[in-house]
PDB file of C-alpha atoms and ligand atoms in Angstrom:
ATOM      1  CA  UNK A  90      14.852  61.798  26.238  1.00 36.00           C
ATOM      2  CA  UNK A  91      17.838  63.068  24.907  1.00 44.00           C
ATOM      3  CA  UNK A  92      19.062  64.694  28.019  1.00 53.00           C
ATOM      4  CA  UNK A  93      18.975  63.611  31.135  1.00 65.00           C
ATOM      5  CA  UNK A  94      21.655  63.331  33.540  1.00 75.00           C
ATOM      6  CA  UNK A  95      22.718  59.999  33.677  1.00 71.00           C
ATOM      7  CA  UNK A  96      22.792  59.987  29.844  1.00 92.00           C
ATOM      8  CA  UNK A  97      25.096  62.896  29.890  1.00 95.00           C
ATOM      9  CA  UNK A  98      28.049  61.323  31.962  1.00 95.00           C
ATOM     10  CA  UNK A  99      27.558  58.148  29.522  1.00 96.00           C
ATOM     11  CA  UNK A 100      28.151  60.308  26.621  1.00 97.00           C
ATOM     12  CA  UNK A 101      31.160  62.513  28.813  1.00 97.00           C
ATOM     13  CA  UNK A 102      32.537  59.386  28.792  1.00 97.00           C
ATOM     14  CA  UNK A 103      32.461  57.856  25.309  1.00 98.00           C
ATOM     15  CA  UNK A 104      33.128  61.294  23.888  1.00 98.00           C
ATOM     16  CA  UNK A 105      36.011  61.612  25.869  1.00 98.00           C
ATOM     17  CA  UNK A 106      37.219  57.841  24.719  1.00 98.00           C
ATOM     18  CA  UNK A 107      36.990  59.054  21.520  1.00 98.00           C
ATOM     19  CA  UNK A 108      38.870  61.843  21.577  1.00 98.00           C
ATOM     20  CA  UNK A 109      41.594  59.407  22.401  1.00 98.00           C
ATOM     21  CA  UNK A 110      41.678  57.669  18.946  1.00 98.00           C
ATOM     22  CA  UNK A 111      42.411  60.561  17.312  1.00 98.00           C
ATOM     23  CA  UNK A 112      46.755  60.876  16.327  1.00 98.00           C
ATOM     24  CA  UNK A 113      48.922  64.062  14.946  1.00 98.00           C
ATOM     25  CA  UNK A 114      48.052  65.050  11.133  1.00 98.00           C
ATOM     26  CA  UNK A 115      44.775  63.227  11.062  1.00 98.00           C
ATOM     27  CA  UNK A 116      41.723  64.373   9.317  1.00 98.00           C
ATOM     28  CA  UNK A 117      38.681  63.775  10.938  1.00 98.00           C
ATOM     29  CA  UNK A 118      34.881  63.946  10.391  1.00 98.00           C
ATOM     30  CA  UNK A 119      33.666  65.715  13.325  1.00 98.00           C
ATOM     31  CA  UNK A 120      29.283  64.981  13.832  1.00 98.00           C
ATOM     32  CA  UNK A 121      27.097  66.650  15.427  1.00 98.00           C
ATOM     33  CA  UNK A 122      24.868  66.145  18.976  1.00 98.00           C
ATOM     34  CA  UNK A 123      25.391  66.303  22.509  1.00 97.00           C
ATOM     35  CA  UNK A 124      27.588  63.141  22.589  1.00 98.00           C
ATOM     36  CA  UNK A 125      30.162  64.691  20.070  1.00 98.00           C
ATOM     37  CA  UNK A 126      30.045  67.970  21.837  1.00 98.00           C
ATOM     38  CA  UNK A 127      32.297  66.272  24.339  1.00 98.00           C
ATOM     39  CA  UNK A 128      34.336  64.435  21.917  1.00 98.00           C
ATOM     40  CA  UNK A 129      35.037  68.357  20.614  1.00 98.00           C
ATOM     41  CA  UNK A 130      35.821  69.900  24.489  1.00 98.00           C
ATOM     42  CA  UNK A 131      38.026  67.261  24.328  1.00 98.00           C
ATOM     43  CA  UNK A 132      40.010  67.210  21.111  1.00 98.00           C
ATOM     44  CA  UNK A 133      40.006  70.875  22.208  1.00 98.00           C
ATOM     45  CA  UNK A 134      41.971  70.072  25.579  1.00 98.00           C
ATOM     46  CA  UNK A 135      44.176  67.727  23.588  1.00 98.00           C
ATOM     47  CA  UNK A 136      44.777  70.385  20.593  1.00 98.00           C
ATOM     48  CA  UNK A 137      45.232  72.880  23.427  1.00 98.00           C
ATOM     49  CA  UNK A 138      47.549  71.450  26.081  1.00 98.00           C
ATOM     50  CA  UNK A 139      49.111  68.381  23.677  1.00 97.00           C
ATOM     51  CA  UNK A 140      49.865  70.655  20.910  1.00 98.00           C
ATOM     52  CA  UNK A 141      47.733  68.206  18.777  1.00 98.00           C
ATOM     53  CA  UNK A 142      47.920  69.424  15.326  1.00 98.00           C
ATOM     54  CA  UNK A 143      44.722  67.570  13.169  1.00 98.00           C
ATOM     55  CA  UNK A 144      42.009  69.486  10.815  1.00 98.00           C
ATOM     56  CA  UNK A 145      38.383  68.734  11.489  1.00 98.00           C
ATOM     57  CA  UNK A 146      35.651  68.678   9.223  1.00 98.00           C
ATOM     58  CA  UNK A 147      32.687  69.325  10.809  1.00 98.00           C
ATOM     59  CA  UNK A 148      28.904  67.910   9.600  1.00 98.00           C
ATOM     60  CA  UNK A 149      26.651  71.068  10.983  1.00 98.00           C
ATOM     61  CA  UNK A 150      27.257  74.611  12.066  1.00 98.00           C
ATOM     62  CA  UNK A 151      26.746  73.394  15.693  1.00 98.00           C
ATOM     63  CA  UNK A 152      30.036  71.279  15.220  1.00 98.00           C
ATOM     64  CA  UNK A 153      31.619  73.894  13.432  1.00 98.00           C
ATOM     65  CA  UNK A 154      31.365  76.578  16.145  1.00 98.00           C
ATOM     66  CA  UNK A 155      32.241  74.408  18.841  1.00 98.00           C
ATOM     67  CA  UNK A 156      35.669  74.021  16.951  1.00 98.00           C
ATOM     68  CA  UNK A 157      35.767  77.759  16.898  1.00 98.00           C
ATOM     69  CA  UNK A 158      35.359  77.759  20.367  1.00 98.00           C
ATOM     70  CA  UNK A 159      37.629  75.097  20.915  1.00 98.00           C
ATOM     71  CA  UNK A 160      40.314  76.291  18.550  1.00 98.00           C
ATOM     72  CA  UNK A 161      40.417  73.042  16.296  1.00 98.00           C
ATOM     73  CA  UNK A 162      41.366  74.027  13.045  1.00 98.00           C
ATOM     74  CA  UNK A 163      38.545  73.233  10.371  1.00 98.00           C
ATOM     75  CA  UNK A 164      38.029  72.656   6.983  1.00 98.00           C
ATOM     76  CA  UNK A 165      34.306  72.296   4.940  1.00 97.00           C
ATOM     77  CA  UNK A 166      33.080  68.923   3.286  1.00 97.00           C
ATOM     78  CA  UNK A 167      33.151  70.336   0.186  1.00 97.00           C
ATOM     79  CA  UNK A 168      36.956  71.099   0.212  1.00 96.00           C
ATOM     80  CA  UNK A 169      38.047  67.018   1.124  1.00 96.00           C
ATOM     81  CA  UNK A 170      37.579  63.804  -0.820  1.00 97.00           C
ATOM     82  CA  UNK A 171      38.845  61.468   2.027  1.00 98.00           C
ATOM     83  CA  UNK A 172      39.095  61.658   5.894  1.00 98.00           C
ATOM     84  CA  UNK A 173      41.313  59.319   8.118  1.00 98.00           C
ATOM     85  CA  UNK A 174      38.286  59.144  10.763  1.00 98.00           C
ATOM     86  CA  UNK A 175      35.055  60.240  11.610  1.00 99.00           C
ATOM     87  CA  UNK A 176      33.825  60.385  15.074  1.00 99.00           C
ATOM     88  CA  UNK A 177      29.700  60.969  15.357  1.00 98.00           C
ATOM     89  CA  UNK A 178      26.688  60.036  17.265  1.00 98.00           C
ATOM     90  CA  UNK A 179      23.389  58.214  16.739  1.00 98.00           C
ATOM     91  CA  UNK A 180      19.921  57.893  17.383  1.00 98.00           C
ATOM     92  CA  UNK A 181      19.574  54.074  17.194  1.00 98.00           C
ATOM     93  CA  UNK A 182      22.253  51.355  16.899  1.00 98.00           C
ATOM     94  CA  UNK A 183      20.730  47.935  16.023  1.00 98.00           C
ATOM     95  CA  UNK A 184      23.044  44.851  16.841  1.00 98.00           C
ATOM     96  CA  UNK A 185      24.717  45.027  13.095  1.00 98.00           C
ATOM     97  CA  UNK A 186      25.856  48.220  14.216  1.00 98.00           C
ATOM     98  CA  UNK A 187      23.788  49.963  11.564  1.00 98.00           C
ATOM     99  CA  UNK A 188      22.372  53.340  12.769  1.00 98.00           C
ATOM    100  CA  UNK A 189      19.839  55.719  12.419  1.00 98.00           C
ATOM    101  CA  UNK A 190      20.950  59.160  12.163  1.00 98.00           C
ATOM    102  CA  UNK A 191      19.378  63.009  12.230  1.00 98.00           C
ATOM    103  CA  UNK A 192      18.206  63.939  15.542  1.00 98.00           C
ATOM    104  CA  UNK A 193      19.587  67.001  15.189  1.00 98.00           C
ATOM    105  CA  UNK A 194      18.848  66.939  11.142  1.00 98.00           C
ATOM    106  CA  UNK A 195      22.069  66.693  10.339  1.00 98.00           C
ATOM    107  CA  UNK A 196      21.941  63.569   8.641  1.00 98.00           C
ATOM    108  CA  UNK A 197      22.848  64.269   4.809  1.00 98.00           C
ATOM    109  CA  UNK A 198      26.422  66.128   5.865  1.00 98.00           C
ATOM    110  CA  UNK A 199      26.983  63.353   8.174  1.00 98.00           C
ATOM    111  CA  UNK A 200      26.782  60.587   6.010  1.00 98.00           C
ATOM    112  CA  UNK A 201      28.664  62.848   3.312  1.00 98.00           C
ATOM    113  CA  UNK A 202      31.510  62.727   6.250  1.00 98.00           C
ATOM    114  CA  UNK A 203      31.017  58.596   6.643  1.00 98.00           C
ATOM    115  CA  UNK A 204      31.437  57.651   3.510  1.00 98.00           C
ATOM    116  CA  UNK A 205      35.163  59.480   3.263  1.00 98.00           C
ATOM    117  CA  UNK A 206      36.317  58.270   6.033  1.00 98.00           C
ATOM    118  CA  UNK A 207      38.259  55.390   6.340  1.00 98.00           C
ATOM    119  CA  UNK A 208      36.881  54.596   9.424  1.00 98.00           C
ATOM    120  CA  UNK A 209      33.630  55.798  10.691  1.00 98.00           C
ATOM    121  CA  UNK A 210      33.185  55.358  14.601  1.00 98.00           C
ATOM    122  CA  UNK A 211      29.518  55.933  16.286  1.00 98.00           C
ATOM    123  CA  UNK A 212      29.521  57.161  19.922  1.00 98.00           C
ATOM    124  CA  UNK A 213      26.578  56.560  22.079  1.00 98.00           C
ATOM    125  CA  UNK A 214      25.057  55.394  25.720  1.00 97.00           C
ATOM    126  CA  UNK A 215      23.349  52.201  26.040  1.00 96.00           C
ATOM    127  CA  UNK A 216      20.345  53.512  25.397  1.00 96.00           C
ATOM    128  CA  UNK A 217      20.555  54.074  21.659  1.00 97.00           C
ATOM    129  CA  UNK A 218      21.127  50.159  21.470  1.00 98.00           C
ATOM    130  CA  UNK A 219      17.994  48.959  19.689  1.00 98.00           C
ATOM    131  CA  UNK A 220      16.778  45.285  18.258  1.00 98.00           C
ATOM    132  CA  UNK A 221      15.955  46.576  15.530  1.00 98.00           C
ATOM    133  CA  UNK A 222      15.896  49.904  13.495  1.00 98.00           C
ATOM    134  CA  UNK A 223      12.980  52.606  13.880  1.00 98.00           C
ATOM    135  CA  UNK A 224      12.252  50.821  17.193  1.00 97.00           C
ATOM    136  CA  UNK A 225      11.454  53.699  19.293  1.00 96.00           C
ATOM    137  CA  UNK A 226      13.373  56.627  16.957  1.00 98.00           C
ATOM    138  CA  UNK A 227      11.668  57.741  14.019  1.00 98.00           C
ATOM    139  CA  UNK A 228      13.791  57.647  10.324  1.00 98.00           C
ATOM    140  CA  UNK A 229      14.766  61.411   9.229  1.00 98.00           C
ATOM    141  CA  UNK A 230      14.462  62.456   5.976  1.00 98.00           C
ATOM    142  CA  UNK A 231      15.564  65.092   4.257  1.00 98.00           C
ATOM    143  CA  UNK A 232      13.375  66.856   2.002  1.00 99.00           C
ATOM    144  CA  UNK A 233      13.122  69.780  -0.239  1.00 98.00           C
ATOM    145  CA  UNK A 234       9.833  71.564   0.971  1.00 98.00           C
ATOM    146  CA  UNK A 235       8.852  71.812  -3.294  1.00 98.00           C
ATOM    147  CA  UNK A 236       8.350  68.069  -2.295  1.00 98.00           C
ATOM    148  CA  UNK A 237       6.794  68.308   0.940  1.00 98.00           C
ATOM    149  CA  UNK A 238       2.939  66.781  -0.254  1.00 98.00           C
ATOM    150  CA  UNK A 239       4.688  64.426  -3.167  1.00 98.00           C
ATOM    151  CA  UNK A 240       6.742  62.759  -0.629  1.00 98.00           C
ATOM    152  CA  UNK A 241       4.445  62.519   2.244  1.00 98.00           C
ATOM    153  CA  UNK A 242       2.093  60.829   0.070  1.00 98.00           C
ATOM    154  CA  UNK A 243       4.652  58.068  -1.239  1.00 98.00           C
ATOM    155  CA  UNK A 244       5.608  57.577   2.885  1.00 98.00           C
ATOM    156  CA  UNK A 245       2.057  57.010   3.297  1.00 98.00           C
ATOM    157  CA  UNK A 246       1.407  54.399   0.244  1.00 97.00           C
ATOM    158  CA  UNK A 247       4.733  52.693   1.734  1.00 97.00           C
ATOM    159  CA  UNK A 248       3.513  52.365   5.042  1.00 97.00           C
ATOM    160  CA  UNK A 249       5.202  54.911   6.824  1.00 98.00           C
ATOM    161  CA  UNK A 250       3.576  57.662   9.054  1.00 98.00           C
ATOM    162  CA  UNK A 251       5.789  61.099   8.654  1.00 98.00           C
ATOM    163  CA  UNK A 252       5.526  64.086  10.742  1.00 98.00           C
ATOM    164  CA  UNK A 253       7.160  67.408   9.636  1.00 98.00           C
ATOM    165  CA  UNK A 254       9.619  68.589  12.325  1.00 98.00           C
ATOM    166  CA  UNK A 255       8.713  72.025  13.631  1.00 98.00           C
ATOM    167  CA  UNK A 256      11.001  74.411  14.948  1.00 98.00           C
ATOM    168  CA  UNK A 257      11.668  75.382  18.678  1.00 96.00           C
ATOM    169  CA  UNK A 258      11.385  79.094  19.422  1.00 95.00           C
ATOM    170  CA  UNK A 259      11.230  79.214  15.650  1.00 96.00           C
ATOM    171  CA  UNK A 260       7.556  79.310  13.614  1.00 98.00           C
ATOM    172  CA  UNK A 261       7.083  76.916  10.897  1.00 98.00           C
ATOM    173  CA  UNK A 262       9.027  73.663   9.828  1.00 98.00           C
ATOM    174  CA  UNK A 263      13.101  73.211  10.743  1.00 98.00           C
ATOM    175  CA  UNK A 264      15.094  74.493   8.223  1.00 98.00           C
ATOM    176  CA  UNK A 265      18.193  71.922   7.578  1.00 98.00           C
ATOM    177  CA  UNK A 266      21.798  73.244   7.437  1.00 98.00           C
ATOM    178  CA  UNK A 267      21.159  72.908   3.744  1.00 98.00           C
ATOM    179  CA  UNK A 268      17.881  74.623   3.229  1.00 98.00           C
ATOM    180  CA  UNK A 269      15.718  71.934   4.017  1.00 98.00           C
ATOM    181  CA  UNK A 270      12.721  70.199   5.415  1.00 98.00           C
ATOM    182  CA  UNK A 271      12.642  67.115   7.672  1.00 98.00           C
ATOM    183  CA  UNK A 272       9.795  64.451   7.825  1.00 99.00           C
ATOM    184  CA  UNK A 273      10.203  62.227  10.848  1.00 98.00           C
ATOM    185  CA  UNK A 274       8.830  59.220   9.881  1.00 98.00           C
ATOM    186  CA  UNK A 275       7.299  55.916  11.463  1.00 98.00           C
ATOM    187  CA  UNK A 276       7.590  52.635   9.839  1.00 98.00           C
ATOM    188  CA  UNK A 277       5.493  49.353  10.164  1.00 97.00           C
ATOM    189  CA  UNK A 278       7.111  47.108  13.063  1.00 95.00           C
ATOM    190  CA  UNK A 279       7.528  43.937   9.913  1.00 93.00           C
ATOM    191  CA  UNK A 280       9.078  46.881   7.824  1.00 97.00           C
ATOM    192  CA  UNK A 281      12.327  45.634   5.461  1.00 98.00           C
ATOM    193  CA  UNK A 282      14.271  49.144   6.120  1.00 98.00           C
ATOM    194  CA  UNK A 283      17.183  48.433   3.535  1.00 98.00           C
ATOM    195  CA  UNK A 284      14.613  47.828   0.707  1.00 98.00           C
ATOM    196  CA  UNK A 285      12.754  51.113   2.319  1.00 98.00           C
ATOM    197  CA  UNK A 286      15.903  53.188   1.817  1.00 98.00           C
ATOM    198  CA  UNK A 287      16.662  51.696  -1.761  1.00 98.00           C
ATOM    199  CA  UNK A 288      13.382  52.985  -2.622  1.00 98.00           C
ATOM    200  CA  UNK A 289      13.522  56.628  -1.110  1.00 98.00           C
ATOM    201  CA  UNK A 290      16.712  56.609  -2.667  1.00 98.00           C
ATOM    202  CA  UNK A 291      15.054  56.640  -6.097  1.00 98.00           C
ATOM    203  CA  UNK A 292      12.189  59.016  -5.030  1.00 98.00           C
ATOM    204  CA  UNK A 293      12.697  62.944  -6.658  1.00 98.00           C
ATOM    205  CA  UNK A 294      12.647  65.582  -3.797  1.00 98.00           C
ATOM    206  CA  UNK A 295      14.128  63.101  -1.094  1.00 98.00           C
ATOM    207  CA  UNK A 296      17.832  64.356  -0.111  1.00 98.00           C
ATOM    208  CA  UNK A 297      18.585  61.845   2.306  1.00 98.00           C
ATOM    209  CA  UNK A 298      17.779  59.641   4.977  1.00 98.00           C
ATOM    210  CA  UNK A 299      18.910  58.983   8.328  1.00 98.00           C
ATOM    211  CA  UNK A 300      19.564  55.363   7.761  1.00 98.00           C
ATOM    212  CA  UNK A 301      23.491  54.303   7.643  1.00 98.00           C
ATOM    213  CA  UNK A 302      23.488  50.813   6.591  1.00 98.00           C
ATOM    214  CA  UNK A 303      27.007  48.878   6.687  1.00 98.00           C
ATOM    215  CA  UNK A 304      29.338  52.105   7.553  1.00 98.00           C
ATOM    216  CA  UNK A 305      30.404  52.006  11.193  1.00 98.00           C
ATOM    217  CA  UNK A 306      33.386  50.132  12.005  1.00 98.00           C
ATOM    218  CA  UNK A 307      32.853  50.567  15.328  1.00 98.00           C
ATOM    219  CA  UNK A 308      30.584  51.376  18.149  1.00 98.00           C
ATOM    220  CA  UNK A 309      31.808  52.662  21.861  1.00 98.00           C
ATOM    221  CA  UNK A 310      29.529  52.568  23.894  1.00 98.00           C
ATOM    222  CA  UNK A 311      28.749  54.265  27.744  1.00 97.00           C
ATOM    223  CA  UNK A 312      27.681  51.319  30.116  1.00 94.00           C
ATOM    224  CA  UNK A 313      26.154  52.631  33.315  1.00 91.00           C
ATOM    225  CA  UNK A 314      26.238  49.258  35.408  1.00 88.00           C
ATOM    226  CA  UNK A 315      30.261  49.371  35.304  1.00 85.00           C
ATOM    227  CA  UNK A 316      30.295  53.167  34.095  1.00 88.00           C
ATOM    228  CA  UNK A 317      32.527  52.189  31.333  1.00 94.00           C
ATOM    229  CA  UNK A 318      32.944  52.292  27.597  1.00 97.00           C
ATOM    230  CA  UNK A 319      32.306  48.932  25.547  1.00 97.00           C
ATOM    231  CA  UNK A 320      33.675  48.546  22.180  1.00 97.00           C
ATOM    232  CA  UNK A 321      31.319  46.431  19.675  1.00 97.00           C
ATOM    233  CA  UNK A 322      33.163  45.569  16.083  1.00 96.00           C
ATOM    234  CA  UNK A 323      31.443  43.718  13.496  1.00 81.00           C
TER     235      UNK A 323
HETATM  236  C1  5RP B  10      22.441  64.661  14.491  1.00 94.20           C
HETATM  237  C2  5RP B  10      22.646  63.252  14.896  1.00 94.20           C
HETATM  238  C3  5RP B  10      23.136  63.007  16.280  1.00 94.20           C
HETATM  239  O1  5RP B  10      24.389  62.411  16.203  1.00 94.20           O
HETATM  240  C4  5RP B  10      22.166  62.120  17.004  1.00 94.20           C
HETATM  241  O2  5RP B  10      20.894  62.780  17.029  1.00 94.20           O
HETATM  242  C5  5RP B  10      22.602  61.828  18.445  1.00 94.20           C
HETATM  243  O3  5RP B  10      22.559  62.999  19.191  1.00 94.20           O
HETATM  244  P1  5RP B  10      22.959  63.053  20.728  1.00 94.20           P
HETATM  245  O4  5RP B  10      24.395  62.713  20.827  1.00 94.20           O
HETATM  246  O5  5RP B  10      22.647  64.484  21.112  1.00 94.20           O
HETATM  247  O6  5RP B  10      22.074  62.077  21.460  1.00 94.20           O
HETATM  248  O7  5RP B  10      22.433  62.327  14.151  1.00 94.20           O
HETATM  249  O8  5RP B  10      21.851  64.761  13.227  1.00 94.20           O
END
């Protein structure tokens, strides 16, 4: 789903947009995906030919080699407070422009990345554009795997069916950038998701979720009927 070819020149596109936003001396939140992977050829190009000088601070290994490859000076999460931007993709965008986040279970970095920035921007083709949260995308969650049964049983008293993601060309459960597990989880359609979040906030053994509630400032968004980029504000 996440890869077909029509999807991929939406998310050239946006990722390409984006790139665009960024000015000399900025610090920016770079996220993770196939959407930002443009948005990094690109700041490449621009750091490259333009002589663009801005440090990037990247939300996964994936990110941060692609700035290796792309020459983009970077600097880790831990080492910054604040960011002037942050550039990332999403799974789901519902029409508050809240998102859900950690297909590529990345989540707790990238909302570590959000919340410094003074202005968070989500990338994504018209096909992440939802009604309403956990619509067709199930909600990541971090987890430390001493938690694993503890957790999965709270999901389950809450409503919520969870499935441990399992590796690809890899045995056993994904291992997050940090260490951890991730339970992809399935909500009742009449679900309150803020209240769900407040709640696994609260739970021991939970890292994170994949739920950003109220952080983007703004969505751009690949159009195929006009092959163009929309930008939605709140
Ligand atoms: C990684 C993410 C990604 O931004 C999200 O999965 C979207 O990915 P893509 O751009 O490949 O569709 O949250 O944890």
């Amino acid at each position: 789903m996440k890869t077909n070819s029509a999807n991929q020149e939406l998310k050239k596109m946006v990722g390409i947009t984006a790139a665009d936003l960024i000015k000399d001396e900025m610090t920016c939140g770079i996220g993770t995906g196939s959407t930002v992977a443009f948005f990094i050829e690109e700041l490449g190009r621009r750091v490259q030919q333009e002589g663009l000088r801005i440090t990037g601070v990247p939300t996964s290994f994936q990110s941060k080699l692609l700035c290796r490859q792309y020459n983009i000076p970077v600097q880790d999460t831990q080492d910054c407070s604040r960011l002037d931007i942050a550039i990332d993709g999403a799974d789901e965008v519902d029409p508050d422009l809240n998102v859900i986040k950690g297909g590529g279970a990345a989540q707790t970095r990238e909302k570590i990345v959000a919340a410094m920035a003074d202005q968070f921007i989500v990338i994504v083709d018209e096909t992440k554009l939802v009604p309403k949260l956990n619509h067709a995308f199930p909600v990541p969650i971090e987890i430390i795997p001493a938690a694993l049964t503890f957790v999965e049983n709270k999901l389950q008293r809450m409503g919520g069916e969870a499935t441990l993601r399992m590796g690809v060309r890899k045995d056993g459960p994904v291992i997050t950038d940090n260490g951890q597990f991730i339970l992809d989880v399935q909500f009742k359609p009449d679900t309150d998701l803020k209240n769900i979040d407040r709640e696994l906030h609260q739970t021991p053994g939970i890292v994170e979720t994949g739920l950003f509630f109220g952080m983007v400032a703004m969505t751009l968004v690949g159009s195929a009927a006009e092959m163009k980029v929309k930008t939605l504000k709140k």
